[in-house]
Tab-separated table of C-alpha atoms in Angstrom:
chain	number	residue	atom	x	y	z
A	189	MET	CA	0.000	0.000	0.000
A	190	GLU	CA	1.414	3.368	-1.063
A	191	LYS	CA	2.048	5.806	1.770
A	192	THR	CA	0.144	9.081	1.574
A	193	THR	CA	1.845	12.423	1.990
A	194	HIS	CA	0.631	15.863	2.982
A	195	TYR	CA	2.251	17.258	-0.163
A	196	THR	CA	0.599	17.217	-3.576
A	197	GLY	CA	3.474	18.241	-5.811
A	198	THR	CA	6.334	20.644	-6.495
A	199	ALA	CA	6.790	23.818	-8.490
A	200	ALA	CA	9.760	25.831	-9.693
A	201	ALA	CA	10.298	29.237	-8.100
A	202	ARG	CA	11.321	32.137	-10.311
A	203	ASN	CA	14.982	31.679	-9.305
A	204	GLY	CA	14.823	27.982	-10.276
A	205	ASP	CA	14.619	26.440	-6.789
A	206	ILE	CA	12.109	23.625	-6.294
A	207	VAL	CA	9.259	24.426	-3.903
A	208	PRO	CA	6.941	21.779	-2.372
A	209	VAL	CA	3.237	22.403	-2.741
A	210	SER	CA	0.191	21.246	-0.768
A	211	GLY	CA	-3.002	21.977	-2.637
A	212	LYS	CA	-2.832	25.684	-3.397
A	213	SER	CA	-0.232	26.381	-0.705
A	214	TYR	CA	3.403	26.984	-1.635
A	215	LEU	CA	5.718	26.127	1.253
A	216	HIS	CA	8.385	28.673	0.234
A	217	SER	CA	8.546	31.921	-1.674
A	218	ARG	CA	7.544	31.517	-5.317
A	219	TYR	CA	10.228	34.050	-6.214
A	220	ASP	CA	13.360	33.487	-4.104
A	221	PRO	CA	13.195	30.737	-1.431
A	222	ARG	CA	16.810	31.302	-0.379
A	223	ARG	CA	16.373	34.976	0.368
A	224	GLU	CA	13.275	34.108	2.392
A	225	ALA	CA	15.340	31.420	4.163
A	226	GLU	CA	17.933	34.003	5.219
A	227	GLN	CA	15.177	36.052	6.821
A	228	PHE	CA	13.958	32.916	8.626
A	229	ALA	CA	17.448	32.192	9.974
A	230	GLN	CA	17.928	35.789	11.069
A	231	ALA	CA	14.622	35.745	12.954
A	232	ALA	CA	15.535	32.426	14.648
A	233	GLY	CA	18.727	34.008	15.963
A	234	LYS	CA	21.812	32.381	17.416
A	235	GLY	CA	21.690	29.146	19.368
A	236	ASN	CA	23.069	25.666	19.860
A	237	PHE	CA	19.880	23.613	19.573
A	238	PHE	CA	16.926	24.181	17.253
A	239	ILE	CA	13.682	22.312	16.645
A	240	VAL	CA	12.287	23.288	13.256
A	241	LEU	CA	8.701	22.473	12.369
A	242	GLY	CA	8.438	22.003	8.637
A	243	ILE	CA	11.267	20.598	6.505
A	244	ALA	CA	9.662	21.492	3.179
A	245	GLY	CA	12.416	22.318	0.680
A	246	GLY	CA	15.032	22.642	3.414
A	247	TYR	CA	16.277	26.088	2.366
A	248	HIS	CA	15.483	27.665	5.740
A	249	ILE	CA	17.278	24.868	7.599
A	250	GLU	CA	20.330	25.249	5.380
A	251	ALA	CA	20.345	28.994	6.129
A	252	LEU	CA	19.989	28.282	9.856
A	253	LEU	CA	23.037	26.022	9.696
A	254	GLU	CA	25.043	28.711	7.937
A	255	ARG	CA	24.300	31.121	10.790
A	256	ASN	CA	24.815	28.437	13.454
A	257	PRO	CA	27.320	25.920	12.017
A	258	GLY	CA	27.859	24.116	15.330
A	259	ALA	CA	24.185	23.812	16.228
A	260	THR	CA	22.161	20.619	16.470
A	261	ILE	CA	18.870	20.759	14.554
A	262	ILE	CA	15.838	18.493	14.758
A	263	ALA	CA	13.651	19.005	11.684
A	264	TYR	CA	10.061	17.770	11.747
A	265	GLU	CA	7.452	16.512	9.307
A	266	PRO	CA	4.309	14.597	10.359
A	267	ASP	CA	5.051	11.329	8.559
A	268	GLU	CA	7.831	9.337	6.900
A	269	ALA	CA	5.951	9.662	3.610
A	270	ASP	CA	6.412	13.420	3.800
A	271	ILE	CA	10.167	13.089	4.329
A	272	ASP	CA	10.395	10.597	1.469
A	273	PHE	CA	8.510	12.975	-0.806
A	274	LEU	CA	10.701	15.940	0.129
A	275	ALA	CA	13.855	13.943	-0.633
A	276	LYS	CA	13.079	14.665	-4.283
A	277	ILE	CA	14.201	18.242	-3.592
A	278	PRO	CA	18.035	18.431	-3.603
A	279	CYS	CA	18.357	20.868	-0.684
A	280	ALA	CA	16.042	18.801	1.546
A	281	LYS	CA	17.768	15.570	0.521
A	282	ASN	CA	21.171	16.975	1.471
A	283	LEU	CA	19.982	17.585	5.035
A	284	SER	CA	19.746	13.833	5.664
A	285	GLY	CA	23.511	13.596	5.223
A	286	ARG	CA	24.325	16.275	7.802
A	287	MET	CA	25.677	14.870	11.074
A	288	ASN	CA	24.084	17.611	13.154
A	289	VAL	CA	20.625	17.402	11.580
A	290	ALA	CA	18.011	14.833	12.578
A	291	LEU	CA	14.923	14.450	10.403
A	292	THR	CA	12.023	13.052	12.391
A	293	THR	CA	8.253	12.560	12.508
A	294	LYS	CA	5.467	12.486	15.080
A	295	ASN	CA	6.475	8.905	15.916
A	296	GLY	CA	10.064	9.891	16.645
A	297	ILE	CA	10.097	13.505	17.783
A	298	ARG	CA	9.905	12.767	21.508
A	299	LYS	CA	12.774	10.282	21.414
A	300	ALA	CA	14.836	12.548	19.167
A	301	ILE	CA	14.573	15.390	21.669
A	302	THR	CA	15.298	13.265	24.733
A	303	ASP	CA	18.264	11.620	22.965
A	304	LEU	CA	19.832	14.739	21.449
A	305	TYR	CA	18.968	17.709	23.629
A	306	MET	CA	21.531	18.276	26.395
A	307	PRO	CA	20.654	21.454	28.328
A	308	ALA	CA	24.014	21.569	30.100
A	309	VAL	CA	25.742	21.713	26.709
A	310	HIS	CA	23.208	23.368	24.429
A	311	GLY	CA	21.570	25.843	26.776
A	312	ASN	CA	18.012	26.762	25.797
A	313	ALA	CA	16.292	25.012	22.915
A	314	THR	CA	14.844	27.237	20.196
A	315	ILE	CA	11.570	26.047	18.638
A	316	THR	CA	10.811	27.708	15.325
A	317	THR	CA	8.244	27.055	12.608
A	318	LEU	CA	8.219	27.644	8.876
A	319	ARG	CA	5.251	29.997	8.672
A	320	ALA	CA	3.918	28.669	5.358
A	321	TRP	CA	4.075	25.125	6.757
A	322	GLN	CA	2.058	26.137	9.828
A	323	ASN	CA	-0.548	27.835	7.622
A	324	ALA	CA	-0.811	24.770	5.383
A	325	PHE	CA	-0.940	22.215	8.222
A	326	PRO	CA	-2.341	23.911	11.367
A	327	GLU	CA	-3.524	20.675	13.021
A	328	GLU	CA	-0.181	18.972	12.418
A	329	HIS	CA	1.545	22.023	13.894
A	330	ASP	CA	-0.526	21.886	17.080
A	331	GLU	CA	0.072	18.142	17.442
A	332	ALA	CA	3.815	18.631	17.007
A	333	MET	CA	3.900	21.380	19.629
A	334	SER	CA	2.162	19.089	22.123
A	335	LEU	CA	4.703	16.335	21.474
A	336	ILE	CA	7.591	18.774	21.795
A	337	LYS	CA	6.242	20.200	25.044
A	338	ALA	CA	6.020	16.719	26.565
A	339	ALA	CA	9.551	15.872	25.434
A	340	ILE	CA	10.994	19.147	26.748
A	341	GLU	CA	9.308	18.481	30.092
A	342	ASP	CA	10.966	15.050	30.171
A	343	VAL	CA	14.376	16.539	29.416
A	344	SER	CA	13.871	19.398	31.875
A	345	GLY	CA	12.969	16.914	34.591
A	346	ASP	CA	16.079	14.866	33.831
A	347	PHE	CA	18.244	17.997	33.764
A	348	SER	CA	16.797	19.165	37.076
A	349	VAL	CA	17.663	15.825	38.673
A	350	GLN	CA	21.105	15.775	37.056
A	351	SER	CA	21.848	19.326	38.174
A	352	HIS	CA	21.044	18.281	41.731
A	353	PHE	CA	22.739	14.865	41.868
A	354	GLY	CA	25.299	14.961	39.035
A	355	LYS	CA	28.306	15.468	41.302
A	356	ILE	CA	27.285	12.739	43.770
A	357	TRP	CA	26.575	10.267	40.986
A	358	GLN	CA	29.938	10.786	39.265
A	359	ARG	CA	31.854	10.168	42.479
A	360	ASN	CA	29.671	7.226	43.543
A	361	ILE	CA	30.023	5.429	40.213
A	362	LEU	CA	33.799	5.626	40.164
A	363	LEU	CA	34.096	4.414	43.777
A	364	ASN	CA	31.498	1.677	43.322
A	365	LEU	CA	33.307	0.450	40.211
A	366	ARG	CA	36.367	-0.009	42.399
A	367	THR	CA	34.260	-2.031	44.837
A	368	ALA	CA	32.870	-4.053	41.925
A	369	ALA	CA	36.378	-5.411	41.403
A	370	GLU	CA	36.146	-7.129	44.802
A	371	ILE	CA	32.775	-8.890	44.626
A	372	PRO	CA	32.002	-12.329	43.188
A	373	GLU	CA	29.618	-13.233	40.388
A	374	LEU	CA	25.991	-13.634	41.402
A	375	SER	CA	22.999	-15.298	39.759
A	376	VAL	CA	19.310	-15.422	40.737
A	377	GLN	CA	16.579	-17.405	39.006
A	378	ALA	CA	12.896	-17.781	39.820
A	379	ASP	CA	12.102	-20.955	41.755
A	380	GLY	CA	8.313	-21.181	41.703
A	381	ARG	CA	7.708	-18.754	44.549
A	382	THR	CA	5.806	-15.504	44.192
A	383	ALA	CA	7.935	-12.376	44.132
A	384	ALA	CA	6.707	-9.925	46.764
A	385	ILE	CA	7.740	-6.364	45.914
A	386	ILE	CA	7.876	-4.356	49.125
A	387	ALA	CA	7.598	-0.576	49.125
A	388	ALA	CA	7.452	1.525	52.292
A	389	GLY	CA	3.931	2.941	52.008
A	390	PRO	CA	1.721	3.023	55.145
A	391	THR	CA	-0.244	-0.122	54.223
A	392	LEU	CA	2.930	-2.153	54.704
A	393	ASP	CA	2.179	-2.062	58.447
A	394	GLU	CA	-0.989	-4.116	58.021
A	395	SER	CA	0.616	-6.407	55.427
A	396	CYS	CA	3.531	-7.659	57.533
A	397	ALA	CA	1.438	-10.347	59.218
A	398	THR	CA	0.626	-11.773	55.785
A	399	LEU	CA	4.249	-11.612	54.740
A	400	SER	CA	5.306	-13.485	57.864
A	401	ALA	CA	2.612	-16.155	57.484
A	402	ASP	CA	3.425	-16.746	53.786
A	403	ARG	CA	7.178	-16.273	54.095
A	404	GLU	CA	8.140	-19.652	52.648
A	405	LYS	CA	6.016	-19.040	49.560
A	406	LEU	CA	7.522	-15.652	48.811
A	407	PHE	CA	10.727	-14.323	47.298
A	408	ILE	CA	10.761	-10.930	48.997
A	409	VAL	CA	12.300	-8.010	47.112
A	410	ALA	CA	12.371	-4.925	49.340
A	411	THR	CA	13.027	-1.357	48.340
A	412	ASP	CA	15.740	0.194	50.481
A	413	THR	CA	13.286	2.321	52.496
A	414	ALA	CA	11.227	-0.768	53.331
A	415	TYR	CA	14.237	-2.797	54.493
A	416	ARG	CA	14.349	-1.589	58.124
A	417	PRO	CA	10.566	-1.852	58.670
A	418	LEU	CA	10.791	-5.479	57.550
A	419	LEU	CA	13.793	-6.268	59.756
A	420	SER	CA	12.083	-4.710	62.770
A	421	ARG	CA	9.274	-7.250	62.335
A	422	GLY	CA	11.616	-10.208	61.920
A	423	ILE	CA	11.190	-10.442	58.144
A	424	ILE	CA	14.497	-10.851	56.308
A	425	PRO	CA	14.075	-10.151	52.582
A	426	ASP	CA	15.698	-12.219	49.872
A	427	ALA	CA	16.813	-9.083	48.054
A	428	VAL	CA	16.983	-5.334	48.635
A	429	VAL	CA	17.190	-2.803	45.797
A	430	SER	CA	18.740	0.654	46.250
A	431	VAL	CA	19.217	3.347	43.585
A	432	ASP	CA	19.556	6.524	45.665
A	433	GLY	CA	22.916	8.260	45.546
A	434	GLN	CA	22.365	10.431	48.618
A	435	ASN	CA	24.210	9.750	51.846
A	436	VAL	CA	20.911	9.388	53.710
A	437	SER	CA	20.627	5.959	52.045
A	438	TYR	CA	23.143	4.700	54.580
A	439	SER	CA	20.385	4.986	57.202
A	440	HIS	CA	18.399	2.237	55.463
A	441	PHE	CA	21.161	-0.281	56.091
A	442	ILE	CA	21.944	0.307	59.755
A	443	GLY	CA	21.627	-3.119	61.350
A	444	ALA	CA	21.752	-4.894	57.983
A	445	GLU	CA	21.569	-8.687	58.128
A	446	GLY	CA	24.009	-9.591	55.396
A	447	SER	CA	24.360	-13.293	54.769
A	448	ARG	CA	20.766	-14.156	53.787
A	449	THR	CA	20.037	-11.214	51.512
A	450	ILE	CA	21.163	-10.088	48.059
A	451	PHE	CA	21.748	-6.324	47.900
A	452	VAL	CA	21.191	-4.866	44.446
A	453	PHE	CA	22.846	-1.454	44.162
A	454	ASP	CA	22.771	0.975	41.276
A	455	LEU	CA	26.323	2.032	40.463
A	456	CYS	CA	25.112	5.555	41.349
A	457	ALA	CA	24.110	4.414	44.852
A	458	ASP	CA	25.599	5.846	48.008
A	459	THR	CA	29.036	4.363	48.657
A	460	SER	CA	28.674	4.359	52.450
A	461	ALA	CA	25.578	2.162	52.115
A	462	VAL	CA	27.503	-0.220	49.845
A	463	ARG	CA	30.411	-0.270	52.262
A	464	ALA	CA	28.141	-0.979	55.262
A	465	VAL	CA	26.581	-3.972	53.510
A	466	LYS	CA	29.953	-5.273	52.318
A	467	GLU	CA	31.352	-5.120	55.859
A	468	LYS	CA	28.369	-7.191	57.051
A	469	GLY	CA	29.191	-9.890	54.505
A	470	GLY	CA	26.232	-9.063	52.288
A	471	ARG	CA	26.099	-10.401	48.745
A	472	ILE	CA	26.196	-7.429	46.380
A	473	ALA	CA	25.156	-7.055	42.756
A	474	PHE	CA	25.735	-3.809	40.891
A	475	VAL	CA	23.355	-2.659	38.174
A	476	GLN	CA	23.041	0.343	35.886
A	477	THR	CA	19.954	2.513	35.488
A	478	GLY	CA	20.884	4.810	32.628
A	479	HIS	CA	23.759	7.045	33.743
A	480	PRO	CA	26.144	7.423	30.760
A	481	LEU	CA	29.238	6.708	32.882
A	482	SER	CA	27.684	3.459	34.145
A	483	SER	CA	26.865	2.433	30.579
A	484	TYR	CA	30.371	3.343	29.443
A	485	ALA	CA	32.028	1.388	32.253
A	486	SER	CA	29.805	-1.582	31.503
A	487	SER	CA	31.476	-1.945	28.107
A	488	PHE	CA	34.704	-2.819	29.943
A	489	ALA	CA	33.085	-5.672	31.889
A	490	GLU	CA	33.258	-9.260	30.696
A	491	LYS	CA	29.474	-9.258	31.077
A	492	PRO	CA	27.701	-5.879	31.087
A	493	PHE	CA	26.211	-4.696	34.360
A	494	PRO	CA	22.506	-5.639	34.300
A	495	LYS	CA	20.280	-2.698	33.430
A	496	LEU	CA	17.207	-1.981	35.552
A	497	SER	CA	14.443	0.463	34.817
A	498	THR	CA	13.467	3.120	37.338
A	499	GLY	CA	10.755	4.711	35.195
A	500	SER	CA	10.352	8.264	36.417
A	501	GLY	CA	12.818	7.630	39.229
A	502	THR	CA	11.145	5.291	41.697
A	503	VAL	CA	12.944	2.378	43.301
A	504	THR	CA	9.709	0.342	43.317
A	505	ILE	CA	9.998	-0.055	39.546
A	506	ALA	CA	13.646	-1.067	39.881
A	507	ALA	CA	12.628	-3.729	42.421
A	508	ALA	CA	9.880	-4.997	40.103
A	509	ASP	CA	12.293	-5.048	37.160
A	510	PHE	CA	14.806	-7.042	39.191
A	511	ALA	CA	12.142	-9.656	39.993
A	512	SER	CA	11.035	-9.715	36.367
A	513	ARG	CA	14.596	-10.286	35.175
A	514	CYS	CA	14.953	-13.133	37.650
A	515	GLY	CA	12.069	-14.779	35.798
A	516	PHE	CA	9.296	-14.539	38.388
A	517	ARG	CA	5.882	-14.900	36.781
A	518	ARG	CA	3.890	-13.399	39.615
A	519	LEU	CA	4.637	-10.146	41.404
A	520	ASP	CA	2.651	-9.143	44.477
A	521	PHE	CA	3.030	-5.535	45.626
A	522	TYR	CA	2.918	-4.511	49.284
A	523	GLY	CA	3.158	-0.964	50.544
A	524	ALA	CA	3.044	0.497	47.020
A	525	ASP	CA	0.365	2.981	48.064
A	526	PHE	CA	1.387	6.010	45.992
A	527	ALA	CA	-0.666	7.951	48.516
A	528	TYR	CA	-0.503	9.109	52.121
A	529	THR	CA	-2.769	6.340	53.356
A	530	GLY	CA	-4.333	7.146	56.691
A	531	GLY	CA	-2.631	10.526	56.625
A	532	ARG	CA	0.862	9.013	56.939
A	533	PRO	CA	3.739	9.217	54.432
A	534	TYR	CA	5.499	5.930	55.284
A	535	ALA	CA	5.176	2.665	57.144
A	536	ARG	CA	6.449	2.581	60.720
A	537	GLY	CA	10.102	1.788	61.246
A	538	THR	CA	11.761	3.731	58.423
A	539	TYR	CA	14.821	5.894	59.017
A	540	LEU	CA	12.536	8.938	59.266
A	541	ASP	CA	11.082	7.658	62.554
A	542	ASP	CA	14.501	7.842	64.208
A	543	ARG	CA	15.382	11.130	62.567
A	544	PHE	CA	12.170	12.951	63.437
A	545	ILE	CA	11.823	11.517	66.943
A	546	ASN	CA	15.412	12.446	67.807
A	547	ALA	CA	14.885	15.973	66.474
A	548	SER	CA	11.459	16.509	68.067
A	549	SER	CA	10.645	18.967	70.818
A	550	ARG	CA	7.543	20.388	72.464
A	551	LEU	CA	7.418	23.094	69.791
A	552	SER	CA	8.185	20.766	66.879
A	553	THR	CA	6.976	17.221	67.361
A	554	SER	CA	7.678	14.269	65.079
A	555	GLU	CA	4.043	14.439	63.942
A	556	THR	CA	4.599	18.043	62.885
A	557	MET	CA	7.639	17.006	60.873
A	558	PHE	CA	5.758	14.192	59.140
A	559	ASP	CA	2.960	16.643	58.321
A	560	ALA	CA	5.492	19.057	56.836
A	561	LEU	CA	6.826	16.223	54.706
A	562	MET	CA	3.373	15.476	53.320
A	563	PHE	CA	2.320	19.078	52.791
A	564	ARG	CA	5.508	20.220	51.064
A	565	THR	CA	3.610	19.892	47.749
A	566	GLU	CA	-0.052	20.285	46.899
A	567	LEU	CA	-2.203	17.302	47.868
A	568	LYS	CA	-4.883	15.720	45.690
A	569	GLU	CA	-7.817	13.516	46.635
A	570	THR	CA	-7.718	9.876	45.541
A	571	GLY	CA	-11.298	8.889	46.333
A	572	ARG	CA	-10.075	6.742	49.224
A	573	PRO	CA	-10.735	8.019	52.756
A	574	HIS	CA	-7.840	9.915	54.348
A	575	SER	CA	-5.481	8.925	51.529
A	576	PRO	CA	-4.406	12.009	49.586
A	577	THR	CA	-1.746	11.839	46.919
A	578	THR	CA	0.465	14.250	44.991
A	579	LYS	CA	1.235	14.842	41.346
A	580	ILE	CA	4.617	13.155	41.645
A	581	LEU	CA	3.162	10.090	43.400
A	582	GLU	CA	0.541	9.818	40.656
A	583	SER	CA	3.291	9.914	38.060
A	584	TYR	CA	5.139	7.111	39.884
A	585	GLU	CA	1.985	4.992	39.905
A	586	LYS	CA	1.369	5.570	36.202
A	587	THR	CA	4.983	4.837	35.331
A	588	LEU	CA	4.820	1.569	37.251
A	589	ALA	CA	1.636	0.576	35.410
A	590	ASP	CA	3.261	1.445	32.070
A	591	PHE	CA	6.363	-0.541	32.965
A	592	LEU	CA	4.372	-3.627	33.929
A	593	ALA	CA	2.303	-3.469	30.744
A	594	ALA	CA	5.437	-3.109	28.624
A	595	GLU	CA	6.992	-6.119	30.363
A	596	GLY	CA	3.947	-8.282	29.611
A	597	PHE	CA	2.342	-8.232	33.061
A	598	SER	CA	-1.413	-8.004	33.449
A	599	ARG	CA	-3.571	-7.200	36.443
A	600	GLY	CA	-4.330	-10.056	38.806
A	601	THR	CA	-6.921	-10.234	41.534
A	602	GLY	CA	-6.809	-7.726	44.378
A	603	GLU	CA	-6.708	-3.953	44.346
A	604	TYR	CA	-3.734	-2.679	42.384
A	605	GLY	CA	-1.217	-0.612	44.308
A	606	ASN	CA	-2.740	-1.238	47.769
A	607	ALA	CA	-2.049	-3.574	50.718
A	608	LYS	CA	-1.789	-6.839	48.809
A	609	SER	CA	-2.148	-6.127	45.166
A	610	PHE	CA	-0.435	-8.144	42.481
A	611	VAL	CA	0.091	-8.547	38.782
A	612	ARG	CA	0.698	-11.727	36.877
A	613	ASP	CA	3.096	-12.490	34.053
A	614	GLY	CA	1.860	-15.234	31.773
A	615	LYS	CA	4.613	-14.945	29.184
A	616	ARG	CA	8.194	-14.909	30.367
A	617	THR	CA	9.863	-18.035	31.702
A	618	GLY	CA	13.439	-19.224	32.028
A	619	ALA	CA	14.915	-15.776	32.651
A	620	ALA	CA	17.661	-15.233	35.198
A	621	PHE	CA	19.423	-12.250	36.738
A	622	ARG	CA	23.202	-12.471	36.442
A	623	SER	CA	25.751	-10.023	37.772
A	624	ASP	CA	29.352	-10.399	36.662
A	625	GLY	CA	32.011	-10.394	39.346
A	626	LYS	CA	35.559	-9.115	39.581
A	627	PHE	CA	35.190	-6.032	37.399
A	628	GLY	CA	38.575	-5.064	35.938
A	629	PHE	CA	38.747	-1.691	37.618
A	630	ALA	CA	42.455	-0.939	37.111
A	631	ARG	CA	42.172	-1.516	33.367
A	632	PHE	CA	39.010	0.586	33.186
A	633	ARG	CA	40.538	3.434	35.214
A	634	ASP	CA	43.681	3.671	33.099
A	635	GLU	CA	41.903	3.345	29.767
A	636	PHE	CA	39.089	5.724	30.716
A	637	ALA	CA	41.593	8.371	31.845
A	638	ARG	CA	43.557	7.967	28.610
A	639	ARG	CA	40.495	8.194	26.377
A	640	LEU	CA	38.904	10.986	28.400
A	641	GLU	CA	42.070	13.063	28.106
A	642	LYS	CA	42.160	12.467	24.349
A	643	PHE	CA	38.469	12.604	23.391
A	644	GLY	CA	36.641	14.060	26.408
A	645	LYS	CA	36.198	17.522	24.887
A	646	ASP	CA	34.664	16.161	21.692
A	647	GLY	CA	30.899	16.676	21.993
A	648	CYS	CA	30.211	13.526	19.963
A	649	SER	CA	32.481	11.140	21.871
A	650	PRO	CA	31.275	8.516	24.388
A	651	GLU	CA	33.807	9.919	26.864
A	652	PHE	CA	32.230	13.377	26.648
A	653	LEU	CA	28.778	11.908	27.313
A	654	THR	CA	29.985	10.347	30.565
A	655	THR	CA	30.478	13.838	32.010
A	656	LEU	CA	27.066	15.320	31.103
A	657	PRO	CA	25.244	14.815	34.435
A	658	LEU	CA	28.187	16.422	36.218
A	659	ALA	CA	28.147	19.207	33.616
A	660	ALA	CA	24.484	19.803	34.514
A	661	TRP	CA	25.515	20.151	38.161
A	662	PHE	CA	28.123	22.786	37.241
A	663	ALA	CA	25.757	24.537	34.806
A	664	LYS	CA	23.185	25.070	37.551
A	665	ARG	CA	25.873	26.823	39.557
A	666	GLY	CA	27.096	28.950	36.676
A	667	GLY	CA	30.150	26.845	35.881
A	668	PRO	CA	31.353	25.995	32.358
A	669	VAL	CA	30.897	22.507	30.916
A	670	ILE	CA	34.678	22.031	30.760
A	671	LEU	CA	34.783	21.773	34.562
A	672	ALA	CA	33.001	18.407	34.355
A	673	TYR	CA	35.788	17.140	32.105
A	674	ASP	CA	38.552	18.507	34.347
A	675	LYS	CA	37.075	17.162	37.578
A	676	THR	CA	36.256	13.718	36.178
A	677	LEU	CA	39.724	13.320	34.680
A	678	GLY	CA	41.467	14.492	37.841
A	679	TYR	CA	39.415	12.294	40.148
A	680	THR	CA	39.809	9.230	37.938
A	681	LYS	CA	43.583	9.559	37.907
A	682	LYS	CA	43.676	9.723	41.714
A	683	LEU	CA	41.801	6.432	42.209
């Protein structure tokens, strides 16, 4: 079946350039498209990253590149058929061969932006539209703007997180890679039990009796925040998953019971938490969750570090992904409330209990501190009594649902996301989680330092990409991107 295009033909402008046509609409000047293109580029101004709606004949994009030769440009048309049609025009066809130009459609625009736009490097993104294209395709323009807005929000969220944690992550990864050289290989495979994914929501309190009674039937995967509440009730999990790089994570592992539990740490995770578990004799497996330095280091391993999803940044998804990769067909969720059930933020026994109780006084009680924690952002009703939620908690819940659907899980019996809710996988069998041991840290350190020194300032190199989260941290504080290169190289050489 022949693909349909929004364009109906081409016509020659007075200066001889080919102009695409849609019905009675000419997408460029009928007299001099290149002069019009210069005006377009001048109006767009200077920048490092542009999103151009409307490829058309490509003259305006060519002019934009002439004014901004080092810029990255994403050029948009609604469908692949449109891009194929426009390839008949020499100027538009030449754009596909430019390294810094990405031609994309409504099916690829969001990924193109999230893959290519690096705020720490590019600064602000400029979105500009070929006016004749917008007039010819107003609905397509509005749809594209919605897709771009969503993608920019994704990137902005990532940049915000990177600008806050970029420095901690860079240090943690390099130190945890050194620890990875000292731990043995580890393998976990489903054994017929149900995987119980334990989050630290308030309903965990009422679920612990069930967990204790069914302990032998369950392979318990706890999030780090839920680990201490479980231990305080005599429940030792089979695995604990931690992805938080902040030093407060250490508090989750005070009193860790090492020998019977597998501790799954993101390479970005807090090094003091890793060290505490290692000193207790805990079995450790390192994973990666998307940081470019973790991915880069993984290429030096005999077997790549397993990759876990965290969705929008919640450890509950990482715990579920771990269980899925082990091959478990049934996942039951406990404490995954995504709401302040009963007016409480967490189950009893988390590190916050100790912190708030120790800091409490007659003028500022622990209850006051927990209330401040809940009311730091606007609350929303869920329809359940005394169980408000927030926008971020709703996003976590949706991301978890999307993850489970993508992994082939479907809803089982019980209320999803509450005290004992579960989902069932009827497809995947025979999978196993394997973590390679004895990472060759010395070889990685020396080779990474050598390559970083040689290629680390090249914006297209893998070595440059490893420094981007740290660059975001410096950018937020007004520092140049080059500082991320200097600091990473210096720190690596000292290890």
